[in-house]
Amino acid sequence: MRENLRIVDSPIALSAQDHALIEEVKNFYQARTRVPCTTCGYCMPCPSGVSIPNALTLYNDAVMFESRIHPAMIYDQFFGQE
Ligand code: SF4
């Protein structure tokens, strides 16, 4: 605890500008994350063989980066045959 408090007060602690940038980046990613899946795996195994957490992660990637080519290829190669 003391060590953590010492770091917070040290010169390497994040500035208000750093916190603002982190908040901006967090908001950007949250706005572009379509499905808030935590990949906990509770929904697995899927009776239809769908790798649900991986499919949702790749779906989010496709939306975030505005391209489904790479996520679709990854799903087909690694998760489509489960
Ligand atoms: S979709 Fe499945 S892996 Fe994702 S948060 Fe829900 S239960 Fe967990």
PDB file of N, CA and C and ligand atoms in Angstrom:
ATOM      1  N   MET A   1       0.823  -1.190   0.000  1.00  0.00           N
ATOM      2  CA  MET A   1       0.000   0.000   0.000  1.00  0.00           C
ATOM      3  C   MET A   1       0.869   1.257   0.000  1.00  0.00           C
ATOM      4  N   ARG A   2       1.869   1.281   0.858  1.00  0.00           N
ATOM      5  CA  ARG A   2       2.766   2.448   0.906  1.00  0.00           C
ATOM      6  C   ARG A   2       3.484   2.629  -0.435  1.00  0.00           C
ATOM      7  N   GLU A   3       3.913   1.505  -0.997  1.00  0.00           N
ATOM      8  CA  GLU A   3       4.600   1.563  -2.284  1.00  0.00           C
ATOM      9  C   GLU A   3       3.668   2.151  -3.346  1.00  0.00           C
ATOM     10  N   ASN A   4       2.418   1.712  -3.364  1.00  0.00           N
ATOM     11  CA  ASN A   4       1.452   2.238  -4.337  1.00  0.00           C
ATOM     12  C   ASN A   4       1.235   3.735  -4.138  1.00  0.00           C
ATOM     13  N   LEU A   5       1.100   4.164  -2.900  1.00  0.00           N
ATOM     14  CA  LEU A   5       0.892   5.584  -2.621  1.00  0.00           C
ATOM     15  C   LEU A   5       2.124   6.407  -3.001  1.00  0.00           C
ATOM     16  N   ARG A   6       3.307   5.828  -2.795  1.00  0.00           N
ATOM     17  CA  ARG A   6       4.535   6.534  -3.168  1.00  0.00           C
ATOM     18  C   ARG A   6       4.567   6.748  -4.688  1.00  0.00           C
ATOM     19  N   ILE A   7       4.167   5.753  -5.449  1.00  0.00           N
ATOM     20  CA  ILE A   7       4.182   5.869  -6.910  1.00  0.00           C
ATOM     21  C   ILE A   7       3.168   6.920  -7.380  1.00  0.00           C
ATOM     22  N   VAL A   8       1.998   6.943  -6.735  1.00  0.00           N
ATOM     23  CA  VAL A   8       0.972   7.920  -7.124  1.00  0.00           C
ATOM     24  C   VAL A   8       1.491   9.344  -6.975  1.00  0.00           C
ATOM     25  N   ASP A   9       2.287   9.576  -5.956  1.00  0.00           N
ATOM     26  CA  ASP A   9       2.819  10.922  -5.706  1.00  0.00           C
ATOM     27  C   ASP A   9       4.145  11.180  -6.408  1.00  0.00           C
ATOM     28  N   SER A  10       4.663  10.235  -7.144  1.00  0.00           N
ATOM     29  CA  SER A  10       5.972  10.395  -7.762  1.00  0.00           C
ATOM     30  C   SER A  10       5.854  11.147  -9.087  1.00  0.00           C
ATOM     31  N   PRO A  11       6.988  11.615  -9.601  1.00  0.00           N
ATOM     32  CA  PRO A  11       6.979  12.337 -10.881  1.00  0.00           C
ATOM     33  C   PRO A  11       6.534  11.468 -12.055  1.00  0.00           C
ATOM     34  N   ILE A  12       6.594  10.132 -11.888  1.00  0.00           N
ATOM     35  CA  ILE A  12       6.182   9.287 -13.009  1.00  0.00           C
ATOM     36  C   ILE A  12       4.675   9.058 -13.022  1.00  0.00           C
ATOM     37  N   ALA A  13       3.971   9.586 -12.035  1.00  0.00           N
ATOM     38  CA  ALA A  13       2.519   9.432 -12.009  1.00  0.00           C
ATOM     39  C   ALA A  13       1.908  10.118 -13.233  1.00  0.00           C
ATOM     40  N   LEU A  14       0.769   9.612 -13.658  1.00  0.00           N
ATOM     41  CA  LEU A  14       0.126  10.169 -14.844  1.00  0.00           C
ATOM     42  C   LEU A  14      -0.413  11.572 -14.556  1.00  0.00           C
ATOM     43  N   SER A  15      -0.271  12.417 -15.545  1.00  0.00           N
ATOM     44  CA  SER A  15      -0.759  13.792 -15.420  1.00  0.00           C
ATOM     45  C   SER A  15      -2.254  13.832 -15.753  1.00  0.00           C
ATOM     46  N   ALA A  16      -2.859  14.976 -15.509  1.00  0.00           N
ATOM     47  CA  ALA A  16      -4.274  15.155 -15.875  1.00  0.00           C
ATOM     48  C   ALA A  16      -4.453  14.996 -17.377  1.00  0.00           C
ATOM     49  N   GLN A  17      -3.469  15.432 -18.138  1.00  0.00           N
ATOM     50  CA  GLN A  17      -3.518  15.290 -19.606  1.00  0.00           C
ATOM     51  C   GLN A  17      -3.459  13.810 -19.989  1.00  0.00           C
ATOM     52  N   ASP A  18      -2.607  13.042 -19.287  1.00  0.00           N
ATOM     53  CA  ASP A  18      -2.539  11.594 -19.542  1.00  0.00           C
ATOM     54  C   ASP A  18      -3.882  10.944 -19.254  1.00  0.00           C
ATOM     55  N   HIS A  19      -4.487  11.302 -18.121  1.00  0.00           N
ATOM     56  CA  HIS A  19      -5.787  10.715 -17.769  1.00  0.00           C
ATOM     57  C   HIS A  19      -6.845  11.076 -18.806  1.00  0.00           C
ATOM     58  N   ALA A  20      -6.791  12.301 -19.296  1.00  0.00           N
ATOM     59  CA  ALA A  20      -7.770  12.732 -20.305  1.00  0.00           C
ATOM     60  C   ALA A  20      -7.600  11.925 -21.591  1.00  0.00           C
ATOM     61  N   LEU A  21      -6.346  11.676 -21.971  1.00  0.00           N
ATOM     62  CA  LEU A  21      -6.090  10.896 -23.178  1.00  0.00           C
ATOM     63  C   LEU A  21      -6.562   9.450 -22.997  1.00  0.00           C
ATOM     64  N   ILE A  22      -6.288   8.868 -21.839  1.00  0.00           N
ATOM     65  CA  ILE A  22      -6.736   7.499 -21.549  1.00  0.00           C
ATOM     66  C   ILE A  22      -8.260   7.432 -21.609  1.00  0.00           C
ATOM     67  N   GLU A  23      -8.927   8.420 -21.053  1.00  0.00           N
ATOM     68  CA  GLU A  23     -10.386   8.456 -21.085  1.00  0.00           C
ATOM     69  C   GLU A  23     -10.894   8.555 -22.523  1.00  0.00           C
ATOM     70  N   GLU A  24     -10.229   9.361 -23.319  1.00  0.00           N
ATOM     71  CA  GLU A  24     -10.627   9.520 -24.721  1.00  0.00           C
ATOM     72  C   GLU A  24     -10.470   8.199 -25.477  1.00  0.00           C
ATOM     73  N   VAL A  25      -9.354   7.524 -25.259  1.00  0.00           N
ATOM     74  CA  VAL A  25      -9.107   6.243 -25.938  1.00  0.00           C
ATOM     75  C   VAL A  25     -10.129   5.196 -25.466  1.00  0.00           C
ATOM     76  N   LYS A  26     -10.385   5.160 -24.152  1.00  0.00           N
ATOM     77  CA  LYS A  26     -11.366   4.212 -23.603  1.00  0.00           C
ATOM     78  C   LYS A  26     -12.736   4.445 -24.236  1.00  0.00           C
ATOM     79  N   ASN A  27     -13.142   5.696 -24.319  1.00  0.00           N
ATOM     80  CA  ASN A  27     -14.447   6.009 -24.914  1.00  0.00           C
ATOM     81  C   ASN A  27     -14.500   5.616 -26.382  1.00  0.00           C
ATOM     82  N   PHE A  28     -13.390   5.819 -27.086  1.00  0.00           N
ATOM     83  CA  PHE A  28     -13.337   5.446 -28.499  1.00  0.00           C
ATOM     84  C   PHE A  28     -13.544   3.942 -28.659  1.00  0.00           C
ATOM     85  N   TYR A  29     -12.817   3.166 -27.862  1.00  0.00           N
ATOM     86  CA  TYR A  29     -12.943   1.709 -27.968  1.00  0.00           C
ATOM     87  C   TYR A  29     -14.330   1.236 -27.541  1.00  0.00           C
ATOM     88  N   GLN A  30     -14.857   1.815 -26.476  1.00  0.00           N
ATOM     89  CA  GLN A  30     -16.189   1.401 -26.011  1.00  0.00           C
ATOM     90  C   GLN A  30     -17.255   1.727 -27.053  1.00  0.00           C
ATOM     91  N   ALA A  31     -17.115   2.866 -27.706  1.00  0.00           N
ATOM     92  CA  ALA A  31     -18.101   3.252 -28.724  1.00  0.00           C
ATOM     93  C   ALA A  31     -18.066   2.314 -29.919  1.00  0.00           C
ATOM     94  N   ARG A  32     -16.914   1.732 -30.171  1.00  0.00           N
ATOM     95  CA  ARG A  32     -16.788   0.850 -31.335  1.00  0.00           C
ATOM     96  C   ARG A  32     -16.874  -0.634 -30.976  1.00  0.00           C
ATOM     97  N   THR A  33     -17.149  -0.944 -29.730  1.00  0.00           N
ATOM     98  CA  THR A  33     -17.335  -2.335 -29.321  1.00  0.00           C
ATOM     99  C   THR A  33     -18.816  -2.647 -29.374  1.00  0.00           C
ATOM    100  N   ARG A  34     -19.201  -3.465 -30.328  1.00  0.00           N
ATOM    101  CA  ARG A  34     -20.618  -3.716 -30.577  1.00  0.00           C
ATOM    102  C   ARG A  34     -21.226  -4.639 -29.527  1.00  0.00           C
ATOM    103  N   VAL A  35     -20.469  -5.684 -29.125  1.00  0.00           N
ATOM    104  CA  VAL A  35     -20.983  -6.661 -28.159  1.00  0.00           C
ATOM    105  C   VAL A  35     -20.061  -6.667 -26.942  1.00  0.00           C
ATOM    106  N   PRO A  36     -20.581  -6.348 -25.752  1.00  0.00           N
ATOM    107  CA  PRO A  36     -19.706  -6.276 -24.566  1.00  0.00           C
ATOM    108  C   PRO A  36     -19.422  -7.648 -23.954  1.00  0.00           C
ATOM    109  N   CYS A  37     -18.925  -8.563 -24.757  1.00  0.00           N
ATOM    110  CA  CYS A  37     -18.590  -9.910 -24.283  1.00  0.00           C
ATOM    111  C   CYS A  37     -17.256  -9.850 -23.542  1.00  0.00           C
ATOM    112  N   THR A  38     -17.215 -10.463 -22.363  1.00  0.00           N
ATOM    113  CA  THR A  38     -15.975 -10.484 -21.574  1.00  0.00           C
ATOM    114  C   THR A  38     -15.135 -11.733 -21.847  1.00  0.00           C
ATOM    115  N   THR A  39     -15.598 -12.590 -22.736  1.00  0.00           N
ATOM    116  CA  THR A  39     -14.988 -13.885 -23.050  1.00  0.00           C
ATOM    117  C   THR A  39     -14.895 -14.780 -21.816  1.00  0.00           C
ATOM    118  N   CYS A  40     -15.875 -14.683 -20.944  1.00  0.00           N
ATOM    119  CA  CYS A  40     -15.854 -15.497 -19.716  1.00  0.00           C
ATOM    120  C   CYS A  40     -16.049 -16.984 -20.016  1.00  0.00           C
ATOM    121  N   GLY A  41     -16.696 -17.302 -21.139  1.00  0.00           N
ATOM    122  CA  GLY A  41     -16.888 -18.690 -21.522  1.00  0.00           C
ATOM    123  C   GLY A  41     -18.094 -19.376 -20.886  1.00  0.00           C
ATOM    124  N   TYR A  42     -18.898 -18.640 -20.156  1.00  0.00           N
ATOM    125  CA  TYR A  42     -20.060 -19.231 -19.484  1.00  0.00           C
ATOM    126  C   TYR A  42     -21.037 -19.829 -20.491  1.00  0.00           C
ATOM    127  N   CYS A  43     -21.089 -19.277 -21.672  1.00  0.00           N
ATOM    128  CA  CYS A  43     -22.038 -19.754 -22.692  1.00  0.00           C
ATOM    129  C   CYS A  43     -21.523 -20.998 -23.423  1.00  0.00           C
ATOM    130  N   MET A  44     -20.341 -21.448 -23.077  1.00  0.00           N
ATOM    131  CA  MET A  44     -19.759 -22.609 -23.760  1.00  0.00           C
ATOM    132  C   MET A  44     -19.950 -23.866 -22.920  1.00  0.00           C
ATOM    133  N   PRO A  45     -20.013 -25.037 -23.500  1.00  0.00           N
ATOM    134  CA  PRO A  45     -19.916 -25.261 -24.936  1.00  0.00           C
ATOM    135  C   PRO A  45     -21.249 -24.998 -25.623  1.00  0.00           C
ATOM    136  N   CYS A  46     -21.163 -24.495 -26.824  1.00  0.00           N
ATOM    137  CA  CYS A  46     -22.355 -24.226 -27.624  1.00  0.00           C
ATOM    138  C   CYS A  46     -22.825 -25.552 -28.235  1.00  0.00           C
ATOM    139  N   PRO A  47     -24.121 -25.901 -28.104  1.00  0.00           N
ATOM    140  CA  PRO A  47     -24.624 -27.160 -28.667  1.00  0.00           C
ATOM    141  C   PRO A  47     -24.512 -27.224 -30.187  1.00  0.00           C
ATOM    142  N   SER A  48     -24.355 -26.067 -30.826  1.00  0.00           N
ATOM    143  CA  SER A  48     -24.205 -26.046 -32.285  1.00  0.00           C
ATOM    144  C   SER A  48     -22.750 -25.935 -32.713  1.00  0.00           C
ATOM    145  N   GLY A  49     -21.836 -25.973 -31.735  1.00  0.00           N
ATOM    146  CA  GLY A  49     -20.411 -25.962 -32.061  1.00  0.00           C
ATOM    147  C   GLY A  49     -19.843 -24.594 -32.374  1.00  0.00           C
ATOM    148  N   VAL A  50     -20.577 -23.540 -32.049  1.00  0.00           N
ATOM    149  CA  VAL A  50     -20.072 -22.197 -32.323  1.00  0.00           C
ATOM    150  C   VAL A  50     -19.145 -21.774 -31.182  1.00  0.00           C
ATOM    151  N   SER A  51     -17.998 -21.273 -31.528  1.00  0.00           N
ATOM    152  CA  SER A  51     -17.073 -20.728 -30.522  1.00  0.00           C
ATOM    153  C   SER A  51     -17.539 -19.294 -30.224  1.00  0.00           C
ATOM    154  N   ILE A  52     -18.518 -19.185 -29.349  1.00  0.00           N
ATOM    155  CA  ILE A  52     -19.228 -17.919 -29.138  1.00  0.00           C
ATOM    156  C   ILE A  52     -18.303 -16.775 -28.706  1.00  0.00           C
ATOM    157  N   PRO A  53     -17.496 -16.931 -27.659  1.00  0.00           N
ATOM    158  CA  PRO A  53     -16.650 -15.793 -27.274  1.00  0.00           C
ATOM    159  C   PRO A  53     -15.692 -15.368 -28.380  1.00  0.00           C
ATOM    160  N   ASN A  54     -15.127 -16.330 -29.081  1.00  0.00           N
ATOM    161  CA  ASN A  54     -14.208 -15.979 -30.167  1.00  0.00           C
ATOM    162  C   ASN A  54     -14.959 -15.321 -31.321  1.00  0.00           C
ATOM    163  N   ALA A  55     -16.145 -15.822 -31.626  1.00  0.00           N
ATOM    164  CA  ALA A  55     -16.937 -15.228 -32.706  1.00  0.00           C
ATOM    165  C   ALA A  55     -17.284 -13.776 -32.365  1.00  0.00           C
ATOM    166  N   LEU A  56     -17.668 -13.525 -31.100  1.00  0.00           N
ATOM    167  CA  LEU A  56     -18.025 -12.160 -30.707  1.00  0.00           C
ATOM    168  C   LEU A  56     -16.808 -11.249 -30.697  1.00  0.00           C
ATOM    169  N   THR A  57     -15.672 -11.773 -30.254  1.00  0.00           N
ATOM    170  CA  THR A  57     -14.441 -10.972 -30.275  1.00  0.00           C
ATOM    171  C   THR A  57     -14.082 -10.580 -31.701  1.00  0.00           C
ATOM    172  N   LEU A  58     -14.175 -11.548 -32.603  1.00  0.00           N
ATOM    173  CA  LEU A  58     -13.833 -11.261 -33.996  1.00  0.00           C
ATOM    174  C   LEU A  58     -14.870 -10.347 -34.640  1.00  0.00           C
ATOM    175  N   TYR A  59     -16.133 -10.493 -34.239  1.00  0.00           N
ATOM    176  CA  TYR A  59     -17.171  -9.582 -34.735  1.00  0.00           C
ATOM    177  C   TYR A  59     -16.856  -8.152 -34.283  1.00  0.00           C
ATOM    178  N   ASN A  60     -16.508  -8.002 -33.009  1.00  0.00           N
ATOM    179  CA  ASN A  60     -16.136  -6.679 -32.514  1.00  0.00           C
ATOM    180  C   ASN A  60     -14.927  -6.123 -33.277  1.00  0.00           C
ATOM    181  N   ASP A  61     -13.961  -6.967 -33.561  1.00  0.00           N
ATOM    182  CA  ASP A  61     -12.794  -6.524 -34.331  1.00  0.00           C
ATOM    183  C   ASP A  61     -13.210  -6.039 -35.718  1.00  0.00           C
ATOM    184  N   ALA A  62     -14.124  -6.783 -36.348  1.00  0.00           N
ATOM    185  CA  ALA A  62     -14.572  -6.410 -37.687  1.00  0.00           C
ATOM    186  C   ALA A  62     -15.245  -5.040 -37.677  1.00  0.00           C
ATOM    187  N   VAL A  63     -16.068  -4.798 -36.646  1.00  0.00           N
ATOM    188  CA  VAL A  63     -16.742  -3.494 -36.542  1.00  0.00           C
ATOM    189  C   VAL A  63     -15.725  -2.407 -36.215  1.00  0.00           C
ATOM    190  N   MET A  64     -14.838  -2.695 -35.256  1.00  0.00           N
ATOM    191  CA  MET A  64     -13.880  -1.688 -34.811  1.00  0.00           C
ATOM    192  C   MET A  64     -12.963  -1.240 -35.941  1.00  0.00           C
ATOM    193  N   PHE A  65     -12.487  -2.206 -36.729  1.00  0.00           N
ATOM    194  CA  PHE A  65     -11.514  -1.877 -37.761  1.00  0.00           C
ATOM    195  C   PHE A  65     -12.138  -1.816 -39.153  1.00  0.00           C
ATOM    196  N   GLU A  66     -13.488  -1.875 -39.185  1.00  0.00           N
ATOM    197  CA  GLU A  66     -14.248  -1.712 -40.426  1.00  0.00           C
ATOM    198  C   GLU A  66     -13.773  -2.649 -41.525  1.00  0.00           C
ATOM    199  N   SER A  67     -13.489  -3.876 -41.150  1.00  0.00           N
ATOM    200  CA  SER A  67     -13.106  -4.891 -42.132  1.00  0.00           C
ATOM    201  C   SER A  67     -13.426  -6.258 -41.561  1.00  0.00           C
ATOM    202  N   ARG A  68     -14.120  -7.066 -42.332  1.00  0.00           N
ATOM    203  CA  ARG A  68     -14.436  -8.405 -41.846  1.00  0.00           C
ATOM    204  C   ARG A  68     -13.534  -9.476 -42.456  1.00  0.00           C
ATOM    205  N   ILE A  69     -12.670  -9.089 -43.359  1.00  0.00           N
ATOM    206  CA  ILE A  69     -11.850 -10.077 -44.061  1.00  0.00           C
ATOM    207  C   ILE A  69     -10.944 -10.828 -43.081  1.00  0.00           C
ATOM    208  N   HIS A  70     -10.146 -10.107 -42.322  1.00  0.00           N
ATOM    209  CA  HIS A  70      -9.201 -10.747 -41.409  1.00  0.00           C
ATOM    210  C   HIS A  70      -9.925 -11.511 -40.295  1.00  0.00           C
ATOM    211  N   PRO A  71     -10.905 -10.912 -39.610  1.00  0.00           N
ATOM    212  CA  PRO A  71     -11.630 -11.679 -38.578  1.00  0.00           C
ATOM    213  C   PRO A  71     -12.288 -12.941 -39.137  1.00  0.00           C
ATOM    214  N   ALA A  72     -12.855 -12.866 -40.327  1.00  0.00           N
ATOM    215  CA  ALA A  72     -13.498 -14.048 -40.916  1.00  0.00           C
ATOM    216  C   ALA A  72     -12.468 -15.137 -41.200  1.00  0.00           C
ATOM    217  N   MET A  73     -11.312 -14.736 -41.688  1.00  0.00           N
ATOM    218  CA  MET A  73     -10.252 -15.700 -41.974  1.00  0.00           C
ATOM    219  C   MET A  73      -9.778 -16.372 -40.681  1.00  0.00           C
ATOM    220  N   ILE A  74      -9.606 -15.582 -39.626  1.00  0.00           N
ATOM    221  CA  ILE A  74      -9.155 -16.137 -38.346  1.00  0.00           C
ATOM    222  C   ILE A  74     -10.203 -17.122 -37.812  1.00  0.00           C
ATOM    223  N   TYR A  75     -11.469 -16.754 -37.883  1.00  0.00           N
ATOM    224  CA  TYR A  75     -12.502 -17.651 -37.369  1.00  0.00           C
ATOM    225  C   TYR A  75     -12.508 -18.955 -38.159  1.00  0.00           C
ATOM    226  N   ASP A  76     -12.477 -18.865 -39.465  1.00  0.00           N
ATOM    227  CA  ASP A  76     -12.503 -20.071 -40.290  1.00  0.00           C
ATOM    228  C   ASP A  76     -11.312 -20.975 -40.004  1.00  0.00           C
ATOM    229  N   GLN A  77     -10.133 -20.382 -39.818  1.00  0.00           N
ATOM    230  CA  GLN A  77      -8.917 -21.179 -39.626  1.00  0.00           C
ATOM    231  C   GLN A  77      -8.823 -21.788 -38.232  1.00  0.00           C
ATOM    232  N   PHE A  78      -9.293 -21.059 -37.226  1.00  0.00           N
ATOM    233  CA  PHE A  78      -9.026 -21.527 -35.865  1.00  0.00           C
ATOM    234  C   PHE A  78     -10.253 -21.977 -35.091  1.00  0.00           C
ATOM    235  N   PHE A  79     -11.426 -21.476 -35.441  1.00  0.00           N
ATOM    236  CA  PHE A  79     -12.571 -21.757 -34.590  1.00  0.00           C
ATOM    237  C   PHE A  79     -13.761 -22.352 -35.326  1.00  0.00           C
ATOM    238  N   GLY A  80     -13.775 -22.308 -36.642  1.00  0.00           N
ATOM    239  CA  GLY A  80     -14.932 -22.743 -37.401  1.00  0.00           C
ATOM    240  C   GLY A  80     -15.146 -24.243 -37.410  1.00  0.00           C
ATOM    241  N   GLN A  81     -14.151 -24.998 -37.027  1.00  0.00           N
ATOM    242  CA  GLN A  81     -14.257 -26.453 -37.109  1.00  0.00           C
ATOM    243  C   GLN A  81     -14.504 -27.110 -35.767  1.00  0.00           C
ATOM    244  N   GLU A  82     -14.696 -26.300 -34.697  1.00  0.00           N
ATOM    245  CA  GLU A  82     -14.892 -26.885 -33.358  1.00  0.00           C
ATOM    246  C   GLU A  82     -16.239 -27.537 -33.251  1.00  0.00           C
TER     247      GLU A  82
HETATM  248  S1  SF4 B   1     -21.290 -14.208 -24.656  1.00  0.00           S
HETATM  249 FE1  SF4 B   1     -20.540 -15.981 -23.498  1.00  0.00          FE
HETATM  250  S2  SF4 B   1     -18.369 -15.545 -23.217  1.00  0.00           S
HETATM  251 FE2  SF4 B   1     -19.314 -13.595 -23.762  1.00  0.00          FE
HETATM  252  S3  SF4 B   1     -19.839 -12.619 -21.819  1.00  0.00           S
HETATM  253 FE3  SF4 B   1     -21.655 -13.773 -22.490  1.00  0.00          FE
HETATM  254  S4  SF4 B   1     -21.468 -15.787 -21.479  1.00  0.00           S
HETATM  255 FE4  SF4 B   1     -19.430 -14.799 -21.380  1.00  0.00          FE
END
